[in-house]
XYZ file of C-alpha atoms in Angstrom:
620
model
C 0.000 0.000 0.000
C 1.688 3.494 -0.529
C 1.486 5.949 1.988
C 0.629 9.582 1.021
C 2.361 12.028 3.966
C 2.419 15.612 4.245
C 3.917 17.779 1.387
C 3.269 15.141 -1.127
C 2.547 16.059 -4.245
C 0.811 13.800 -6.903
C 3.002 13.692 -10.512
C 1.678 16.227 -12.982
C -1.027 14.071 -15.820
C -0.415 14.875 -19.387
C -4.325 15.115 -20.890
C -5.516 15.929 -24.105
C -6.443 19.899 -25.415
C -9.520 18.969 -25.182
C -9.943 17.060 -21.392
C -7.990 20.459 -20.129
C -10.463 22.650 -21.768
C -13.081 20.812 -19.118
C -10.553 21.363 -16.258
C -11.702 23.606 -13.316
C -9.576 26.887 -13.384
C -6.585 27.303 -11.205
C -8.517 30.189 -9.231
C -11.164 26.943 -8.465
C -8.791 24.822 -7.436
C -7.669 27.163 -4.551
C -11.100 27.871 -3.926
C -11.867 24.180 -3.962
C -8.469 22.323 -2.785
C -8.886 23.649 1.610
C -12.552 22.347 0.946
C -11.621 18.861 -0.161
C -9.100 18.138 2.285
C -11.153 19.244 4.522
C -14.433 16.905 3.461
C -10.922 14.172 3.289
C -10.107 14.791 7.153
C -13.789 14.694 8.477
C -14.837 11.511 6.482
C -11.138 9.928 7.360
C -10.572 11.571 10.540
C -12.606 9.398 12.580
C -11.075 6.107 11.261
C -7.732 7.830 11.190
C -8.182 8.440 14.837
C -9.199 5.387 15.700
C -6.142 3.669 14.454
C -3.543 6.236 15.817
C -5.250 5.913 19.236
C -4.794 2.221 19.497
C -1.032 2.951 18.333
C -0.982 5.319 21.290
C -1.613 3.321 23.624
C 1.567 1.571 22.615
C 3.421 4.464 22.026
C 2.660 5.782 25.866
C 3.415 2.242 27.466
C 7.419 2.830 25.688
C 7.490 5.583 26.913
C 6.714 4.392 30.261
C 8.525 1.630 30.124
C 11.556 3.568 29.472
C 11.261 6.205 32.333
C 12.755 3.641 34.726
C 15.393 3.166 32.503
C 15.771 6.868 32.040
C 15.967 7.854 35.641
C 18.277 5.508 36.750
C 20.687 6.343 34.113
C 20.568 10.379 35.398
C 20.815 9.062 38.583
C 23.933 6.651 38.218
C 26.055 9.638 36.603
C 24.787 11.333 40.296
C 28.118 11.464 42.317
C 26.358 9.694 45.083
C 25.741 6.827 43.168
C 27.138 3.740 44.351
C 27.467 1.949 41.105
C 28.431 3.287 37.754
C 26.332 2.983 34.629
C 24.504 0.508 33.795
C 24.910 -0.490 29.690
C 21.812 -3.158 29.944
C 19.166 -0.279 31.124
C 20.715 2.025 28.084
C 20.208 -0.112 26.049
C 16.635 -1.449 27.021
C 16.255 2.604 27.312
C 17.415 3.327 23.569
C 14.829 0.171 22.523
C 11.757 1.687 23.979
C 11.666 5.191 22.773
C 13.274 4.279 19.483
C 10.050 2.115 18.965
C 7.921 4.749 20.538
C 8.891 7.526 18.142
C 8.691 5.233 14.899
C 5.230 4.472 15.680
C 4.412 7.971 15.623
C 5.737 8.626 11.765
C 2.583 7.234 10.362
C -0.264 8.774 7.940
C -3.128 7.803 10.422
C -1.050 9.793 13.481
C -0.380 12.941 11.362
C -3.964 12.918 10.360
C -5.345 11.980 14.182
C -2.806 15.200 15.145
C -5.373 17.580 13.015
C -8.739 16.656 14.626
C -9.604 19.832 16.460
C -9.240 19.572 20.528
C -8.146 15.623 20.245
C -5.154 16.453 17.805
C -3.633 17.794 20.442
C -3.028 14.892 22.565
C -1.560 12.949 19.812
C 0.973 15.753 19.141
C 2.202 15.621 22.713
C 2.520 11.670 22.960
C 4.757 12.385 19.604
C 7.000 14.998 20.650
C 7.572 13.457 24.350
C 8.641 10.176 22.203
C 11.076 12.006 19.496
C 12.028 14.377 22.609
C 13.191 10.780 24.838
C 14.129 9.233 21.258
C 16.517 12.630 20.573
C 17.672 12.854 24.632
C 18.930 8.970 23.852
C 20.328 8.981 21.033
C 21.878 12.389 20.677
C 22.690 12.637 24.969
C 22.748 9.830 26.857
C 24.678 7.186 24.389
C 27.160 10.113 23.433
C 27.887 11.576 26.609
C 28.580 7.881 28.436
C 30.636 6.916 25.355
C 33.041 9.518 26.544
C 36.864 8.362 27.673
C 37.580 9.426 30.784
C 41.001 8.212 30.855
C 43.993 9.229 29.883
C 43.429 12.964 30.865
C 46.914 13.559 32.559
C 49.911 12.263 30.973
C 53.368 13.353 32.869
C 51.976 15.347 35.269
C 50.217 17.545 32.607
C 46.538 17.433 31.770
C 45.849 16.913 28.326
C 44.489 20.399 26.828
C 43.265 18.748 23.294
C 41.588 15.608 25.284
C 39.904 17.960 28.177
C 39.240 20.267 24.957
C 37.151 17.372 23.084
C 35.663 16.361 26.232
C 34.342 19.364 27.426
C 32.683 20.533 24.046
C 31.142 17.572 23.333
C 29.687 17.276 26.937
C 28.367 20.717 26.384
C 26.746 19.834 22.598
C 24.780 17.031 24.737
C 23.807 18.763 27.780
C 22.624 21.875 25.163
C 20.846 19.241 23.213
C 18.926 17.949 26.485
C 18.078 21.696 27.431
C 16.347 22.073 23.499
C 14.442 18.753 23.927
C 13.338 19.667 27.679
C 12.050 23.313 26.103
C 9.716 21.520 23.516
C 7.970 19.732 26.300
C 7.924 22.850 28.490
C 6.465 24.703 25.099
C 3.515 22.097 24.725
C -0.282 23.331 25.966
C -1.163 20.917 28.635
C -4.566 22.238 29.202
C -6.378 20.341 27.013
C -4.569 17.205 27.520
C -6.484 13.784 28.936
C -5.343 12.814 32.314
C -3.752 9.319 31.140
C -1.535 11.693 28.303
C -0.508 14.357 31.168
C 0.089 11.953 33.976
C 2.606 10.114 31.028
C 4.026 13.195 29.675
C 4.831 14.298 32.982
C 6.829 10.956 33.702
C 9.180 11.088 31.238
C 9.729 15.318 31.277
C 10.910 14.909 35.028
C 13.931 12.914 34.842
C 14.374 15.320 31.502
C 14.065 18.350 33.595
C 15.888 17.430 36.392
C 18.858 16.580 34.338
C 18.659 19.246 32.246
C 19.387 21.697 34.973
C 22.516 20.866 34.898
C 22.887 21.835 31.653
C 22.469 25.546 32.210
C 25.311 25.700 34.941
C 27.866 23.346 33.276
C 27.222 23.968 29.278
C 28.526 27.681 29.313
C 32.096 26.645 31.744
C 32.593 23.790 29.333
C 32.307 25.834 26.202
C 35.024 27.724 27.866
C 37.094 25.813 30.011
C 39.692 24.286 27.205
C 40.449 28.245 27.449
C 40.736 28.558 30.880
C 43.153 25.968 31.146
C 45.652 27.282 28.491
C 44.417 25.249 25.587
C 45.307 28.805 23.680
C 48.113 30.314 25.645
C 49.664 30.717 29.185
C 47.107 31.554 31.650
C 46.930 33.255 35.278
C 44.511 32.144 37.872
C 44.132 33.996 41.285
C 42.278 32.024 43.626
C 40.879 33.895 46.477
C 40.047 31.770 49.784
C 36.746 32.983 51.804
C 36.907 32.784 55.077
C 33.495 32.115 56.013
C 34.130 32.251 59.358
C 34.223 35.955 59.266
C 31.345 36.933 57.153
C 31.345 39.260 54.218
C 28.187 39.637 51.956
C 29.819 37.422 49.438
C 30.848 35.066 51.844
C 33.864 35.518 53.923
C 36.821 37.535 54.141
C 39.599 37.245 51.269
C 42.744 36.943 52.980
C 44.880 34.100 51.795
C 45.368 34.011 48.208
C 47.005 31.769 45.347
C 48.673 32.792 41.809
C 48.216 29.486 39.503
C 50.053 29.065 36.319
C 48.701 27.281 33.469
C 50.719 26.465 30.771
C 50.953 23.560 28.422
C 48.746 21.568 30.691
C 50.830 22.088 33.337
C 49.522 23.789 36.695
C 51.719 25.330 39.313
C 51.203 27.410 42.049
C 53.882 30.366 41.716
C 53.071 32.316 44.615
C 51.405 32.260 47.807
C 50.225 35.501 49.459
C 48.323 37.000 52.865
C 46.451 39.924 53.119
C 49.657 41.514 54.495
C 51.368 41.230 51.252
C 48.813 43.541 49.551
C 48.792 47.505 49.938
C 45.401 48.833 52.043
C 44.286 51.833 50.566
C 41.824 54.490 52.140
C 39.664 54.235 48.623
C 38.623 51.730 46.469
C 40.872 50.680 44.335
C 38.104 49.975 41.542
C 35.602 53.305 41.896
C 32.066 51.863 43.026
C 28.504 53.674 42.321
C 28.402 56.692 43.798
C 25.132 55.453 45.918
C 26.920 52.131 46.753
C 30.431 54.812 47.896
C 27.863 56.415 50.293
C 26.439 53.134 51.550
C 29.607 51.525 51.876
C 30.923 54.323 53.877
C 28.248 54.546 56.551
C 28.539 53.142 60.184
C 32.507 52.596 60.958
C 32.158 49.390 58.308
C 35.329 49.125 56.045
C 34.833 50.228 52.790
C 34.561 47.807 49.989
C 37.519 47.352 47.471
C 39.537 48.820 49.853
C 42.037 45.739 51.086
C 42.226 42.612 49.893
C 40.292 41.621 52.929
C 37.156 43.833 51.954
C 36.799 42.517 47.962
C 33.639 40.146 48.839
C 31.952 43.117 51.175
C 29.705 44.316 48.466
C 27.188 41.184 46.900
C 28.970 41.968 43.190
C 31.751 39.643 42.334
C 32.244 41.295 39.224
C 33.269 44.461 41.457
C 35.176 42.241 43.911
C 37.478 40.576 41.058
C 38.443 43.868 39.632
C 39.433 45.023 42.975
C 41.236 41.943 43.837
C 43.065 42.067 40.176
C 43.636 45.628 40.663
C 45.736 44.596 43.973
C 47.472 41.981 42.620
C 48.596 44.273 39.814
C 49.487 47.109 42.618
C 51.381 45.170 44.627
C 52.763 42.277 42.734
C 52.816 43.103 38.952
C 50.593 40.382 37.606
C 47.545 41.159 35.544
C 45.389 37.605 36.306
C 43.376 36.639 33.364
C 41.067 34.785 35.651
C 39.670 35.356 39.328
C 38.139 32.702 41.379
C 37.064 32.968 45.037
C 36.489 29.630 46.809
C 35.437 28.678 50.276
C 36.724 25.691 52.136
C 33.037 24.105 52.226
C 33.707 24.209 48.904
C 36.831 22.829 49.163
C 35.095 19.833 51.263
C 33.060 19.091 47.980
C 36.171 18.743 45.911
C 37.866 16.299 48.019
C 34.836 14.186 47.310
C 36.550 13.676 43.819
C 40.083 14.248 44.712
C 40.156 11.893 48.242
C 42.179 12.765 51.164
C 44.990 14.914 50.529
C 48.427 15.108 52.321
C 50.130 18.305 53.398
C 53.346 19.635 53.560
C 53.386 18.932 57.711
C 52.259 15.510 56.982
C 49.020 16.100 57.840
C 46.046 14.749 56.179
C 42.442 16.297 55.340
C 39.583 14.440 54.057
C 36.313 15.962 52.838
C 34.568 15.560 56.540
C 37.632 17.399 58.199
C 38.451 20.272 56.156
C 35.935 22.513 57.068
C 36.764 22.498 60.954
C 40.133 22.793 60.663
C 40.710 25.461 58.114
C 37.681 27.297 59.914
C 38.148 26.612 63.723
C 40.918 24.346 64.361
C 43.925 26.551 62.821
C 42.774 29.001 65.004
C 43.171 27.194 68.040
C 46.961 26.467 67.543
C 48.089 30.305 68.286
C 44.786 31.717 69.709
C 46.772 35.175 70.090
C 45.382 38.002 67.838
C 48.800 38.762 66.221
C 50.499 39.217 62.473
C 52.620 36.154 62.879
C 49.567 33.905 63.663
C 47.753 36.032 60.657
C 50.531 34.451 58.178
C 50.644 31.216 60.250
C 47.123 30.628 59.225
C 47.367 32.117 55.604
C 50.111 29.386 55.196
C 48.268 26.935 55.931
C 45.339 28.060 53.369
C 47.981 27.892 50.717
C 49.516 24.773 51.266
C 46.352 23.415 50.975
C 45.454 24.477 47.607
C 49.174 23.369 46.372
C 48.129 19.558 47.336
C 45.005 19.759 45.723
C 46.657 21.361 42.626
C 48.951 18.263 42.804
C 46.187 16.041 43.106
C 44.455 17.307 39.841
C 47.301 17.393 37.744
C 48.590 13.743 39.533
C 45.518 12.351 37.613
C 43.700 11.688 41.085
C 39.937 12.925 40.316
C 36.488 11.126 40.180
C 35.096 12.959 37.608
C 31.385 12.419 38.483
C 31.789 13.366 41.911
C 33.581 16.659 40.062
C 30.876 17.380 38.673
C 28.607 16.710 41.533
C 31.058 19.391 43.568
C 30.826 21.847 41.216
C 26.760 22.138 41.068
C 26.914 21.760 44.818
C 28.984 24.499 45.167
C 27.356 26.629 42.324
C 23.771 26.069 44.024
C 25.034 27.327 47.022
C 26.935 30.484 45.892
C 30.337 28.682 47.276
C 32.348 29.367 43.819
C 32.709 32.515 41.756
C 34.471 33.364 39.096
C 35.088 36.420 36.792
C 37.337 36.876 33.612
C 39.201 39.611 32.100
C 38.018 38.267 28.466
C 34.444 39.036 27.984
C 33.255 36.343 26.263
C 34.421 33.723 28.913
C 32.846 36.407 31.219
C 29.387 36.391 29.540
C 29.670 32.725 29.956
C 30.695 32.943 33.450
C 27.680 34.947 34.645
C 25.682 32.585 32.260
C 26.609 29.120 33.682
C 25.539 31.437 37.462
C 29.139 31.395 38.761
C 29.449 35.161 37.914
C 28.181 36.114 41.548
C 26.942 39.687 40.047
C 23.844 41.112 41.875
C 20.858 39.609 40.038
C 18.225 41.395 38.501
C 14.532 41.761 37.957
C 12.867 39.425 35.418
C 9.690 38.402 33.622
C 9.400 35.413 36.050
C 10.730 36.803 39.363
C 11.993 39.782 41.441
C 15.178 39.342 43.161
C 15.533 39.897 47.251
C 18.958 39.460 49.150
C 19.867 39.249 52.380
C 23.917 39.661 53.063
C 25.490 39.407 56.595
C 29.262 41.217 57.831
C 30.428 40.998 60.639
C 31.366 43.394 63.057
C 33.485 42.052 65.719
C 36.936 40.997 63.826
C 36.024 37.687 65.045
C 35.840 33.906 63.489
C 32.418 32.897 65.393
C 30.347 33.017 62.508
C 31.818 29.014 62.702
C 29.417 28.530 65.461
C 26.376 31.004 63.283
C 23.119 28.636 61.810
C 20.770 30.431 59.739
C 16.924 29.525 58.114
C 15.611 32.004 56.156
C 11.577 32.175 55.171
C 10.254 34.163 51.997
C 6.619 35.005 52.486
C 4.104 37.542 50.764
C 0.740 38.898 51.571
C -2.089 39.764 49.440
C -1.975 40.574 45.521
C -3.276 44.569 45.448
C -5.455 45.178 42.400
C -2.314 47.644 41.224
C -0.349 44.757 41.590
C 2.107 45.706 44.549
C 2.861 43.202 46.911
C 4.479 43.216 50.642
C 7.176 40.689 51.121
C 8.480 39.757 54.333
C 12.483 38.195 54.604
C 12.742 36.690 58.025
C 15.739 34.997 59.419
C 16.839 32.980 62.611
C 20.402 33.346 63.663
C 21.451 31.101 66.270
C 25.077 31.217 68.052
C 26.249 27.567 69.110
C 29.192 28.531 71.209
C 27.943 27.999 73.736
C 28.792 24.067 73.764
C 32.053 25.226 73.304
C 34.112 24.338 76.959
C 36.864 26.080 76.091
C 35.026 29.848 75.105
C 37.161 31.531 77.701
C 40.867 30.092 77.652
C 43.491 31.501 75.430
C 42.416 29.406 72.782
C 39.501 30.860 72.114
C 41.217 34.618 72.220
C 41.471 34.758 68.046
C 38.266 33.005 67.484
C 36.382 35.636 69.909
C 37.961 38.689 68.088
C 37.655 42.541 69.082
C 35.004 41.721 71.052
C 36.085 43.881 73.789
C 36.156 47.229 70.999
C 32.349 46.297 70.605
C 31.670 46.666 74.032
C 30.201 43.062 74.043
C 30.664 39.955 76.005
C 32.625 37.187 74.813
C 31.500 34.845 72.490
C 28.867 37.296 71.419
C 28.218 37.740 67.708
C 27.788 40.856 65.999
C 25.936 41.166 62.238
C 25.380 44.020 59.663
C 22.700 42.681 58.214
C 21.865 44.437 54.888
C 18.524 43.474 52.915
C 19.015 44.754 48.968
C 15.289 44.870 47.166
C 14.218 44.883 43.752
C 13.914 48.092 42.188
C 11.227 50.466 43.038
C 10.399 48.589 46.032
C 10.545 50.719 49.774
C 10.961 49.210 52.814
C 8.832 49.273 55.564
C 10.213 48.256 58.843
C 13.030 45.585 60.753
C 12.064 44.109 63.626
C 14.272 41.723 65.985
C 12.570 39.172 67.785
C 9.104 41.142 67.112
C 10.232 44.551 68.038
C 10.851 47.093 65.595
C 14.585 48.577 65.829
C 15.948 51.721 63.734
C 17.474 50.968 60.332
C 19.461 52.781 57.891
C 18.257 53.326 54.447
C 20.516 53.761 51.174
C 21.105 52.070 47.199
C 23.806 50.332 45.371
C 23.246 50.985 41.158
C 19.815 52.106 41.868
C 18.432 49.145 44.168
C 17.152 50.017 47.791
C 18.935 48.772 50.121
C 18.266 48.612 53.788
C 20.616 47.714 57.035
C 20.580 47.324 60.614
C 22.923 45.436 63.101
C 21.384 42.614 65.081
C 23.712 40.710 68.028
C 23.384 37.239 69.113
C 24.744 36.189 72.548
C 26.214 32.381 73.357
C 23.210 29.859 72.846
C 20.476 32.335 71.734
C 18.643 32.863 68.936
C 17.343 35.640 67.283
C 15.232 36.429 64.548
C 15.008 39.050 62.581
C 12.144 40.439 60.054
C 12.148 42.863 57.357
C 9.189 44.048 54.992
C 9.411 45.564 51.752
C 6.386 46.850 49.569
C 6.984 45.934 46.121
C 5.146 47.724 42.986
C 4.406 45.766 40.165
C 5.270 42.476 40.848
C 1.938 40.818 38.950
C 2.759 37.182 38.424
C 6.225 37.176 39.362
C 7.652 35.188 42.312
C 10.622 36.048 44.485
C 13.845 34.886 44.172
C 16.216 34.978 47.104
C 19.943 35.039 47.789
C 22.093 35.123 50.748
C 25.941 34.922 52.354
C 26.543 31.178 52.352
C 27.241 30.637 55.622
C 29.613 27.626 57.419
C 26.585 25.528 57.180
C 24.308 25.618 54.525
C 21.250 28.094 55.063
C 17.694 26.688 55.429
C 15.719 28.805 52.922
C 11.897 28.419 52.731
C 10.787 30.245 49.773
C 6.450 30.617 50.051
C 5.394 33.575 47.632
C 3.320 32.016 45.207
C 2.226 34.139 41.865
C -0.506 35.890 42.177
C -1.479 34.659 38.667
């Protein structure tokens, strides 16, 4: 039987002079054509239907068949998974939906597809089969294919190999993100339950995968760059020390120069914040409403030390003023700025294992964090410039074993991978380059750490902590966060409400008042405060437009200090926390013409990953 499909056109008929005289004209036939198919699909239609539905049902049952098979490949390429992939369910996998979208390439379907309200079932079991069929063939096989050997050779990484590797793992995870957007683009509202409920179990393991895609494609577009595949390359990494919060995270105060060239990596030099010049101004001008903010209340002003860089929630500002410092006071120009915190850090040893320092010592992924954050400080509690580069020294010679490590060949690339997002999600690792287009890339793959901004879908709210003792207690600091909105004005305007718990946990400490602690506890003293007490500027930035209303600590309004940064509001007040309490703080914000959008909400990763409940629901 041939099979007429769409765009077919039937071979022209020689006739006679006479037959064509008989013919309908041409202005007829476009009169009459629209009207014939149409009679075609109403008399055929129903049969049509009828046959494409039974094939349906077969084509949904592949499909869910094949979800299984689907989910627990995303989830074995999940660093937590215990076993690697498995080839059988990839295969089984690659069977189903293969079958699934064949069955759709058929006369009956394509016809079923153009029955008004009905068709439009049929055209979503299709495209969720070629999407799974395309997500297979194009993603799944391609991307698990990959070597993953052979990346070092000599102590060098392999620039062409890494090169390959990361561009083709970029085509695929692209690839997933188009496929995922054709499902996302389909109108579910006429659906039938048994279509929707299907449809929406083979889009989530799409979706969830696919996430990845938007924070990993743009990094591995560029990272043969980054790591000298075109030239010599210099990489400042910047440690935060969390411990002492800055909006962005912690304090910069050790730092590392890496060298890449050829494949090679080496750490050239090693520097603490007193190796860099402090100046009374920013090095890299600022706003002129963030100057005036940033200059308010005794706080040290932003790009002013290396220390201060991550004070204002704008990486992009932070990296110039840390390159700026580098060039001042060292002569190097980095093409590249990274700042990393040792949580971070913990996620990377995941992949790397334990690594062994210079004093013998050995840190594992579970250790790190307490010792570069509490534990170093406990060696020489006294508050002086030799235990200052004591503990920058130690930084450093951490980062030269890991840099050993990587180039040594000694990395699980999954759980790489599964560091990175981790760290990414949580704001942990930023990055900014001196080449544009690997910056546009930067801020696209979210590692760009510049203040958001408002969007179609969502207006931004922050909420960024300092502190203000000199101290390292934010260690013992624990933070949830709540997002919550009240009613949807008929002009559209909206209160939201940012409230956060802080609670201080040194108070299981036993040691809080030996010489030990005397570093850890800070200027305390300067504050007028007891010991162990911690002391926040808390600043809350809001969308633009928005005005806020009133702070309150544990119920109680307190005074606040209103200013901007590029135009945003931005409101502050300082909020103290004694050993063992916990305090909450609340701040409303009226915001105009928020419509449909949602919130979105950043903060200062802290020590321990912040608790953020995010309840503002559109008001569409």
């Amino acid at each position: 039987m041939s099979v007429i499909r769409a765009g077919w056109i039937p071979p022209e008929v020689p006739v006679s002079r006479s037959a064509s005289a008989h013919r309908p004209s041409r202005r007829r036939i476009s009169v009459l054509l629209p009207c014939l198919i149409g009679g075609a699909l109403l008399v055929g239609g129903a049969a049509a239907t009828a046959s494409a539905a039974a094939q349906a049902l077969v084509v949904r049952d592949e499909l869910v068949a094949a979800v299984p098979e689907i989910d627990a490949l995303r989830s074995s390429i999940d660093p937590a998974a215990p076993v690697g992939v498995d080839a059988a369910a990839l295969e089984r996998a690659a069977d189903s939906v293969g079958r699934a979208a064949r069955s759709t390439d058929r006369l009956d379907w394509w016809i079923a597809e153009r029955v008004p309200v009905i068709g439009t079932n049929f055209e979503a079991v299709r495209t969720a089969a070629e999407a799974a069929d395309v997500v297979v063939r194009d993603v799944l096989e391609p991307v698990l294919a990959l070597p993953l050997d052979g990346l070092t050779a000599e102590g060098r990484l392999d620039t062409e190999k890494l090169g390959s590797l990361a561009r083709a793992s970029a085509h695929a995870l692209e690839t997933l993100q188009e496929q995922v957007a054709r499902l996302d683009r389909l109108n579910r509202s006429a659906l039938l339950p048994q279509v929707s409920e299907a449809l929406e179990r083979v889009a989530a393991p799409l979706q969830e995968a696919s996430s990845l895609g938007t924070t990993l494609a743009p990094v591995l577009r560029t990272l043969p760059g980054v790591l000298g595949e075109g030239g010599p390359r210099d990489v400042v990494v910047l440690f935060q020390n969390s411990a002492e919060s800055r909006a962005l995270g912690g304090i910069a105060g050790a730092s590392v120069l890496i060298h890449l060239e050829d494949g090679a990596l080496s750490v050239t030099r090693s520097l603490a914040a007193a190796d860099f010049i402090a100046h009374g101004e920013p090095v890299v001008s600022l706003p002129s409403d963030a100057d005036a903010l940033y200059r308010s209340d005794g706080f040290a002003l932003a790009g002013t030390t290396i220390h201060e860089v991550t004070s204002r929630p704008d990486f992009s500002y932070g990296a110039r003023a840390a390159s700026a410092l580098w060039q001042e006071s060292h002569g190097i120009a980095p093409d590249v700025v990274i700042a990393v915190d040792p949580v971070a850090l913990s996620y990377l040893l995941r992949a790397t294992g334990p690594v062994s320092l210079e004093d013998g010592s050995t840190l594992t992924a579970d250790t790190v964090v307490p010792q570069l954050l509490n534990g170093v400080y406990r060696v020489d509690g006294a508050l002086s410039d030799e235990a200052n580069r004591a503990q920058d020294a130690y930084f450093t010679s951490v980062v030269r074993a890991l840099v050993a490590d990587l180039q040594g060949g000694e990395l699980d690339l999954p759980q790489a991978v599964g560091a990175w997002v981790q760290a990414v999600d949580e704001r942990r690792l930023l990055a900014w380059s001196a080449d544009r287009v690997e910056q546009r890339a930067i801020v696209l793959a979210g590692v760009g750490g510049v203040l958001p901004e408002t969007t179609g879908e969502h207006v931004p709210f922050g909420l960024y902590l300092a502190d203000a003792v000199g101290s390292k207690l934010e260690f013992y600091l624990r933070q949830d966060v709540s997002v919550t909105a009240g009613a949807c004005a008929a002009d559209g305007s909206r209160t939201v409400t940012i409230a956060s718990a802080f609670t201080n946990t040194i108070d299981a400490e036993p040691a809080l008042d030996t010489g030990e602690f005397d570093y850890i506890a800070g200027l305390y003293e300067r504050e007028g405060l007891a010991r162990g007490q911690i002391r926040l500027r808390a600043m809350v930035y809001l969308p633009e437009g928005a005005q806020i209303g009133s702070f309150r600590i544990d119920g109680v309004e307190t005074p606040f200090t209103v200013g901007s940064d590029s135009g945003r509001p931005v409101a502050y007040t300082t909020i103290t926390v004694a050993p063992g309490a916990r305090v909450s703080l609340e701040a409303d914000a009226l915001v105009p013409g928020m419509g449909g959008r949602t919130v979105s909400f950043e903060g200062t990763p802290g020590v321990v990953p912040t608790t953020v409940q995010n309840a503002v629901d559109s008001c569409r």
